[in-house]
mmCIF file with all atom_site columns, C-alpha atoms in Angstrom:
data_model
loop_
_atom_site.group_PDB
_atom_site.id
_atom_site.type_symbol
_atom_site.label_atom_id
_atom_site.label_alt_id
_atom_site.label_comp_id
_atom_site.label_asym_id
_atom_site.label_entity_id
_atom_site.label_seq_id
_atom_site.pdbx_PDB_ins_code
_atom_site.Cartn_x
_atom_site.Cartn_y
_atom_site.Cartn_z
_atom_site.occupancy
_atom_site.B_iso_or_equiv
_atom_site.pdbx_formal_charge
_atom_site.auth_seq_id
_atom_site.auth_comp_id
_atom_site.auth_asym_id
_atom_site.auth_atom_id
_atom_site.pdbx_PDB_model_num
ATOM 1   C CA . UNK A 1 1   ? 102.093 -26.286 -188.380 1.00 0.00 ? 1   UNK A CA 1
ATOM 2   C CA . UNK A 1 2   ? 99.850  -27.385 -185.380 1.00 0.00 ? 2   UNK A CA 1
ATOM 3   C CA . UNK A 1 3   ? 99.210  -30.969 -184.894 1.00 0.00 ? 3   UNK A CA 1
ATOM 4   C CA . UNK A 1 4   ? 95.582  -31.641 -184.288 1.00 0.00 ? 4   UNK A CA 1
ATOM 5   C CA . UNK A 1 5   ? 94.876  -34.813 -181.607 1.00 0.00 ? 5   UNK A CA 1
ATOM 6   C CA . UNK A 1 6   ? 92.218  -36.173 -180.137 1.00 0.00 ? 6   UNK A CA 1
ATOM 7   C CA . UNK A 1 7   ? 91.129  -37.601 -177.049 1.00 0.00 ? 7   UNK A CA 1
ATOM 8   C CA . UNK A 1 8   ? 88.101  -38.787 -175.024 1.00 0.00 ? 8   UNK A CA 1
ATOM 9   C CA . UNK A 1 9   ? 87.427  -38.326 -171.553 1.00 0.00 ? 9   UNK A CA 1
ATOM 10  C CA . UNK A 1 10  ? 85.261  -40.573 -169.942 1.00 0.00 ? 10  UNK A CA 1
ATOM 11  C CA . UNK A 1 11  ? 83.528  -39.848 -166.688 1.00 0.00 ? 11  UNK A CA 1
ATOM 12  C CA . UNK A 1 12  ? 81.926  -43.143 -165.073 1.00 0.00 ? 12  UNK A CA 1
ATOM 13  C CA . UNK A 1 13  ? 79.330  -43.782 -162.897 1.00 0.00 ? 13  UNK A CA 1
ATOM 14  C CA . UNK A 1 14  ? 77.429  -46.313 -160.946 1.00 0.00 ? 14  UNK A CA 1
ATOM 15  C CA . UNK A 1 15  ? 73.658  -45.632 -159.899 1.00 0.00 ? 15  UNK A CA 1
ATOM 16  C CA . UNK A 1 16  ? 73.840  -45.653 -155.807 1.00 0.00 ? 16  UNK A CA 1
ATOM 17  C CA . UNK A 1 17  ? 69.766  -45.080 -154.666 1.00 0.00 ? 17  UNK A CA 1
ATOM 18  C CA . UNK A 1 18  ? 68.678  -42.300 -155.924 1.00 0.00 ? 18  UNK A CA 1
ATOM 19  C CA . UNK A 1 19  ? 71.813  -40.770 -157.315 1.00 0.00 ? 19  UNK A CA 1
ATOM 20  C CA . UNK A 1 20  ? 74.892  -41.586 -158.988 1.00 0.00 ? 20  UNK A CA 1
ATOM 21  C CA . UNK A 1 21  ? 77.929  -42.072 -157.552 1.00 0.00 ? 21  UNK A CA 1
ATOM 22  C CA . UNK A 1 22  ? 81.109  -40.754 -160.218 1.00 0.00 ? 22  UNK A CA 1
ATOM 23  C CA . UNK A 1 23  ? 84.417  -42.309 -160.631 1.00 0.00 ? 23  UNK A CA 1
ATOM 24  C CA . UNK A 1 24  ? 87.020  -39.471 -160.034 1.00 0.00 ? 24  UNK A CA 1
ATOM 25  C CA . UNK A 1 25  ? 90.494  -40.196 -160.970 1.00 0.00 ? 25  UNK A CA 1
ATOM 26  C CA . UNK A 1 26  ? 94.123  -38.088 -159.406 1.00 0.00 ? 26  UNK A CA 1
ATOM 27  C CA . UNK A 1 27  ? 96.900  -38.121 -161.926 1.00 0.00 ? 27  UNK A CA 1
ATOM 28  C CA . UNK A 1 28  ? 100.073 -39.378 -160.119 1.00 0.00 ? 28  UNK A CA 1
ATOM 29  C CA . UNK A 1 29  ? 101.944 -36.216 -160.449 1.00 0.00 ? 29  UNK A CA 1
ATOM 30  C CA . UNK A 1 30  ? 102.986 -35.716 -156.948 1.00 0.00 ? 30  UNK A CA 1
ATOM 31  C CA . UNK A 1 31  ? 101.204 -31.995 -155.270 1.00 0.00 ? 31  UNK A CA 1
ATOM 32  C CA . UNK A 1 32  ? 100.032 -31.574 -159.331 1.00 0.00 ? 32  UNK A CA 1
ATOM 33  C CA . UNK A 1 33  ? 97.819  -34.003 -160.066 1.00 0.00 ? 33  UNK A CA 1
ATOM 34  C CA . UNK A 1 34  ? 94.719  -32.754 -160.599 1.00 0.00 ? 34  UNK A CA 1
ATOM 35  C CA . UNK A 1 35  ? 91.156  -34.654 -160.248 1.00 0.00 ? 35  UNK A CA 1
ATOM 36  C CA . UNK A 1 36  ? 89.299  -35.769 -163.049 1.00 0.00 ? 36  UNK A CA 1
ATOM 37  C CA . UNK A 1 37  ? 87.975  -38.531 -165.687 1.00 0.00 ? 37  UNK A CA 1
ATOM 38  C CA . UNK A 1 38  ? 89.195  -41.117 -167.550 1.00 0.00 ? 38  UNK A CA 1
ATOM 39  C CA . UNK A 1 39  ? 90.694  -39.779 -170.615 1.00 0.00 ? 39  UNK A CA 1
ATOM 40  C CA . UNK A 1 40  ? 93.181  -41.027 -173.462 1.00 0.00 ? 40  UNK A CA 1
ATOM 41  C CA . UNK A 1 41  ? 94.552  -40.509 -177.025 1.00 0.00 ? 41  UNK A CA 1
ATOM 42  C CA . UNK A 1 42  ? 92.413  -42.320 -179.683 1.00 0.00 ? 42  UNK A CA 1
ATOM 43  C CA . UNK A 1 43  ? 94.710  -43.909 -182.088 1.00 0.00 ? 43  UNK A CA 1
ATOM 44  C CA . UNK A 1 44  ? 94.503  -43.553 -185.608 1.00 0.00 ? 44  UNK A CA 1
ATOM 45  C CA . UNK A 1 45  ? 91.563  -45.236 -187.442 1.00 0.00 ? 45  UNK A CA 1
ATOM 46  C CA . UNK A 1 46  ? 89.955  -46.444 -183.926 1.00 0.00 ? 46  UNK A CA 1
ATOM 47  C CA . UNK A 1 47  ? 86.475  -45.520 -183.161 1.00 0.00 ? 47  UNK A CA 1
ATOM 48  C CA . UNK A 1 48  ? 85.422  -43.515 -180.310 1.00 0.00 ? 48  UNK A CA 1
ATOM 49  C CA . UNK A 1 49  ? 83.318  -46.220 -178.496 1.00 0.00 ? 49  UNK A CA 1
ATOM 50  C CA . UNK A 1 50  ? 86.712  -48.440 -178.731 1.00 0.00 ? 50  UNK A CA 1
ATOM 51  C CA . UNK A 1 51  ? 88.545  -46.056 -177.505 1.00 0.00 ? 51  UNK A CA 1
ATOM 52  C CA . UNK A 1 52  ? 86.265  -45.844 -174.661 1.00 0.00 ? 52  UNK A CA 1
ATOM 53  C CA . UNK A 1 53  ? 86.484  -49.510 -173.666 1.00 0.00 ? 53  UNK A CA 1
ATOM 54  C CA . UNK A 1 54  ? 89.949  -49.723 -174.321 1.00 0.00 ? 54  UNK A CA 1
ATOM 55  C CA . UNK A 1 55  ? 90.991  -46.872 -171.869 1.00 0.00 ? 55  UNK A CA 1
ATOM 56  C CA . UNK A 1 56  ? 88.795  -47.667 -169.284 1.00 0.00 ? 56  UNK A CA 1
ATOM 57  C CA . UNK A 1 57  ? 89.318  -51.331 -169.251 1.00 0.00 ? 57  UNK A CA 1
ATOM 58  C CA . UNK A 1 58  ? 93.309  -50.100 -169.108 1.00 0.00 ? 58  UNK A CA 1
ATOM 59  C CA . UNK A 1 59  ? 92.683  -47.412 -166.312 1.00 0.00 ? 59  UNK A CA 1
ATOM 60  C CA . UNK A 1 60  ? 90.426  -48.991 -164.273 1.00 0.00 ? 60  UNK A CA 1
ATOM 61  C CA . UNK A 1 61  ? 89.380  -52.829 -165.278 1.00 0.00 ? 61  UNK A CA 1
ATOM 62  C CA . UNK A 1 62  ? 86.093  -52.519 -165.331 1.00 0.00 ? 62  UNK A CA 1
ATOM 63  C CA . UNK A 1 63  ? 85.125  -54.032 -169.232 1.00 0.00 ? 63  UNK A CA 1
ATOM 64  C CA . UNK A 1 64  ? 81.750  -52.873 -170.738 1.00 0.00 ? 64  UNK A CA 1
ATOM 65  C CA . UNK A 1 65  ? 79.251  -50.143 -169.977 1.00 0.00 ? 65  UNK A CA 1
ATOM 66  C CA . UNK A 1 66  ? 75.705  -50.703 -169.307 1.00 0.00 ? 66  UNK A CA 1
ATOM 67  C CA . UNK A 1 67  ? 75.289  -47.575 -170.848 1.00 0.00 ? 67  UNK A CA 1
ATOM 68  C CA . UNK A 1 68  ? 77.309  -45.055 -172.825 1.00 0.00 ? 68  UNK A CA 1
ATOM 69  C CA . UNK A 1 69  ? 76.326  -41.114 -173.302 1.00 0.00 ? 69  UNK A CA 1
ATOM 70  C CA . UNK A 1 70  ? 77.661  -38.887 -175.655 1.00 0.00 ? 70  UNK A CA 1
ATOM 71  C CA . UNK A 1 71  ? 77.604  -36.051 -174.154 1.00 0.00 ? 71  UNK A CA 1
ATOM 72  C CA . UNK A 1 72  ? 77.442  -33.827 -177.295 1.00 0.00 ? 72  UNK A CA 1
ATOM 73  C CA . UNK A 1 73  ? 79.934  -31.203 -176.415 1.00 0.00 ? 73  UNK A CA 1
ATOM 74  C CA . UNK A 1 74  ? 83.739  -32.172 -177.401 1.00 0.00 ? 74  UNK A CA 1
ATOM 75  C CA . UNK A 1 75  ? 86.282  -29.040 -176.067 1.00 0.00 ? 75  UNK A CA 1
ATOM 76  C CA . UNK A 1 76  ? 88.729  -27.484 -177.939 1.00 0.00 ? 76  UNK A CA 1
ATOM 77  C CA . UNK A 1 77  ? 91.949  -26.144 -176.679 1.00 0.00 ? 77  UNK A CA 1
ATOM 78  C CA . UNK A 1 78  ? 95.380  -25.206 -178.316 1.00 0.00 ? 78  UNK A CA 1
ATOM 79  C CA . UNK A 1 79  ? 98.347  -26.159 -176.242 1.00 0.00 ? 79  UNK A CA 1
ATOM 80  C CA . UNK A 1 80  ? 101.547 -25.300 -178.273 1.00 0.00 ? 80  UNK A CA 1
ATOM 81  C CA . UNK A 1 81  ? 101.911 -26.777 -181.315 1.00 0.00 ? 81  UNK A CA 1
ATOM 82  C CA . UNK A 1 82  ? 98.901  -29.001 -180.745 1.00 0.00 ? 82  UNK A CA 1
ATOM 83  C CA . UNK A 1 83  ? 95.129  -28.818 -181.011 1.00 0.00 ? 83  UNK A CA 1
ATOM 84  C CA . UNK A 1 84  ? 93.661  -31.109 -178.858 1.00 0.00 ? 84  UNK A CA 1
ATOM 85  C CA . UNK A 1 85  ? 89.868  -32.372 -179.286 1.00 0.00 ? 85  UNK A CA 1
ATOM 86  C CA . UNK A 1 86  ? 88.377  -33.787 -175.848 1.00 0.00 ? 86  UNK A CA 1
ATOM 87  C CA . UNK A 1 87  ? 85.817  -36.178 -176.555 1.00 0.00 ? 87  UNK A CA 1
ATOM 88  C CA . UNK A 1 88  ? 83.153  -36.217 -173.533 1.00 0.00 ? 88  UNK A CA 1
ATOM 89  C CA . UNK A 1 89  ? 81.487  -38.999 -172.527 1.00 0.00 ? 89  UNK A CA 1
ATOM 90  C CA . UNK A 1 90  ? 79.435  -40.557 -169.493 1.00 0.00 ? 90  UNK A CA 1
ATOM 91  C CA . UNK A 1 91  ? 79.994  -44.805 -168.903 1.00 0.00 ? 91  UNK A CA 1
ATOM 92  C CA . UNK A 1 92  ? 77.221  -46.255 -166.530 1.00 0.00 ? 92  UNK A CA 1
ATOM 93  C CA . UNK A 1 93  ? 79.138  -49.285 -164.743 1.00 0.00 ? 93  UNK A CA 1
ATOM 94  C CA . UNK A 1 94  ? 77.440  -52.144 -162.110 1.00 0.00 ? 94  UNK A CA 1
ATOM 95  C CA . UNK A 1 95  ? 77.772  -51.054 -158.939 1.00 0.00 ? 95  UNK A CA 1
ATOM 96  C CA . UNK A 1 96  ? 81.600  -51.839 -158.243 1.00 0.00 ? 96  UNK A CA 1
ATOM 97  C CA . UNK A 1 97  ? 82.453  -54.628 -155.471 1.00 0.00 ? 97  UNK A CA 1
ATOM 98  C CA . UNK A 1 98  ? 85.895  -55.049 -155.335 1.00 0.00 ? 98  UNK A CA 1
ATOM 99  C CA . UNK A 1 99  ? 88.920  -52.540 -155.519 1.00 0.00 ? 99  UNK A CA 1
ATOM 100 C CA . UNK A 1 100 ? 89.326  -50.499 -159.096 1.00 0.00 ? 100 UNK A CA 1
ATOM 101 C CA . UNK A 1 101 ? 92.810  -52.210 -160.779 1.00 0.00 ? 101 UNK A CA 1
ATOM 102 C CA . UNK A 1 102 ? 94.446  -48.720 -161.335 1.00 0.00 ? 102 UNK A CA 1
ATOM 103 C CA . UNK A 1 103 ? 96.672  -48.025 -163.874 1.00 0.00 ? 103 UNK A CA 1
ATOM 104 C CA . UNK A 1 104 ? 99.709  -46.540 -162.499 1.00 0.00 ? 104 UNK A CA 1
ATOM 105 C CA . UNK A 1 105 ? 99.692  -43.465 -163.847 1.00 0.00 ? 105 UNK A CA 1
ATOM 106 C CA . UNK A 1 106 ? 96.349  -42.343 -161.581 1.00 0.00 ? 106 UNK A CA 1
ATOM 107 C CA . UNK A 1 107 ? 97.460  -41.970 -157.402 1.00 0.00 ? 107 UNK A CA 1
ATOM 108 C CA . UNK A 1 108 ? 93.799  -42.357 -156.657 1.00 0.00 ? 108 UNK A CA 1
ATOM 109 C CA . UNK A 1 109 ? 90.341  -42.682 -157.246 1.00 0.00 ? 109 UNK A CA 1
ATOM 110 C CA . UNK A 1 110 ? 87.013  -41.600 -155.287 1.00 0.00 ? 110 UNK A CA 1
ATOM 111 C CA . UNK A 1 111 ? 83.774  -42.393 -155.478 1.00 0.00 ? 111 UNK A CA 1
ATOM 112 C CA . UNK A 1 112 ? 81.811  -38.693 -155.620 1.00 0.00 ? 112 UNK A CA 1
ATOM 113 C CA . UNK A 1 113 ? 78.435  -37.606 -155.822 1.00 0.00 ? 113 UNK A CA 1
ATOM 114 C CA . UNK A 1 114 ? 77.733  -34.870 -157.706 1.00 0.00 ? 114 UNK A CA 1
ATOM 115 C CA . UNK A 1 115 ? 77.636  -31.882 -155.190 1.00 0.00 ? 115 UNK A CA 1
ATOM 116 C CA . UNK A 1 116 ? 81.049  -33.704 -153.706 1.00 0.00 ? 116 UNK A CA 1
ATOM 117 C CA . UNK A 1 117 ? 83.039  -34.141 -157.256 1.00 0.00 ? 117 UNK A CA 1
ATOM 118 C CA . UNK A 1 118 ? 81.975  -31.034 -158.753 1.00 0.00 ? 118 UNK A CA 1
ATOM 119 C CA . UNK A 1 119 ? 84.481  -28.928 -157.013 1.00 0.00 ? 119 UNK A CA 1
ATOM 120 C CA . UNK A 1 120 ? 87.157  -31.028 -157.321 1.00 0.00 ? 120 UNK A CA 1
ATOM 121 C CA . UNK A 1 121 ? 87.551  -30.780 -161.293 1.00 0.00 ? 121 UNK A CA 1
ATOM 122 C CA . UNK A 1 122 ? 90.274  -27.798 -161.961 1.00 0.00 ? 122 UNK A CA 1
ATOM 123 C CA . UNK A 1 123 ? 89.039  -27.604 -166.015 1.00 0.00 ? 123 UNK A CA 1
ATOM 124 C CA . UNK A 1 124 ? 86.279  -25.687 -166.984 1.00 0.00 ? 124 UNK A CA 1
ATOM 125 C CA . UNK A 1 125 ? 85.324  -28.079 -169.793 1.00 0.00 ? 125 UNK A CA 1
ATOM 126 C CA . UNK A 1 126 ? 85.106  -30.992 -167.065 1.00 0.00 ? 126 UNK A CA 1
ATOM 127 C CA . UNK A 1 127 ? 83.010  -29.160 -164.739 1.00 0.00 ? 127 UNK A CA 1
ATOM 128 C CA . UNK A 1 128 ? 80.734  -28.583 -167.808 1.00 0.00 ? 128 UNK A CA 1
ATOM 129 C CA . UNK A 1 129 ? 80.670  -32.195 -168.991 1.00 0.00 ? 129 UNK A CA 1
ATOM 130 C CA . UNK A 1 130 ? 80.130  -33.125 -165.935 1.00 0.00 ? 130 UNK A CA 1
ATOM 131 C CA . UNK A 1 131 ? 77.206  -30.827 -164.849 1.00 0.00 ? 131 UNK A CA 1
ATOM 132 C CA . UNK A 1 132 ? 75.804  -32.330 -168.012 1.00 0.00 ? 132 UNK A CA 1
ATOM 133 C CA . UNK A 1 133 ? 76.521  -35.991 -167.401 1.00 0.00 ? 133 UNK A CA 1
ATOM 134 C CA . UNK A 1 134 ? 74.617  -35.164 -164.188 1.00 0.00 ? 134 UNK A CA 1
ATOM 135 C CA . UNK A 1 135 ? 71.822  -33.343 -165.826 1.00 0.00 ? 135 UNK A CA 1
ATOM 136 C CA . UNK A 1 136 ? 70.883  -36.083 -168.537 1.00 0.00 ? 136 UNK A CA 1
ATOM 137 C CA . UNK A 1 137 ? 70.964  -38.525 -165.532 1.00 0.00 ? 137 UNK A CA 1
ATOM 138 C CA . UNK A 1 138 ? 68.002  -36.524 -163.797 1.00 0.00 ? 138 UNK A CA 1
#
């Protein structure tokens, strides 16, 4: 029987002039980790918007959006035993002052603009949410 879970990925960004800056995360998996968003389980009976806050106020500590995008287009993909449901959404954030409080399980973070973090993403579904994060921002 596969076991169906869901997640949301969360890709935040800050408006620097006139475009934003996004909030690219490295897992801290040694040579592995691969770039990307924010993203987390959503535990049983939680919305998606808490979700949201909760894993981005955990990742990163930054606590409520100015604005928050569904980007329309969850992924599907079937690893195993499991079906796993990404959630994609964009979280506009004040410009950030002082250093991100990372969680430990991300190495790094950059600030990217778009032509800079596009390349970075290894997943195809990321590169897509993200072109289209950046798209509903122009």
């Amino acid at each position: 029987m596969v076991e169906l879970l869901h997640r949301i990925k969360v890709f935040v960004f800050e408006q620097r002039g006139p475009e934003p800056c996004y909030l690219l995360l490295r897992a801290n998996q040694g040579l592995e980790g691969l770039w990307g968003p924010i993203q987390g389980g959503i535990r049983y009976g939680e919305k998606l918007e808490s979700a949201i806050r909760r894993e981005v106020l955990d990742d990163i500590g930054i606590l409520r959006p100015l604005d928050l995008i569904d980007l329309e287009m969850p992924s599907r993909q079937v690893v195993g035993d499991e079906e796993v449901i990404d959630w994609n959404f964009g979280f506009k954030t004040q410009p950030v002052r002082s250093p991100l409080r990372l969680d430990p399980r991300w190495a790094e973070f950059r600030w990217a603009e778009f032509s800079e973090g596009y390349p970075l993403l290894e997943f195809e579904a990321d590169r897509a949410a993200f072109l289209r994060l950046h798209a509903l921002l122009r």
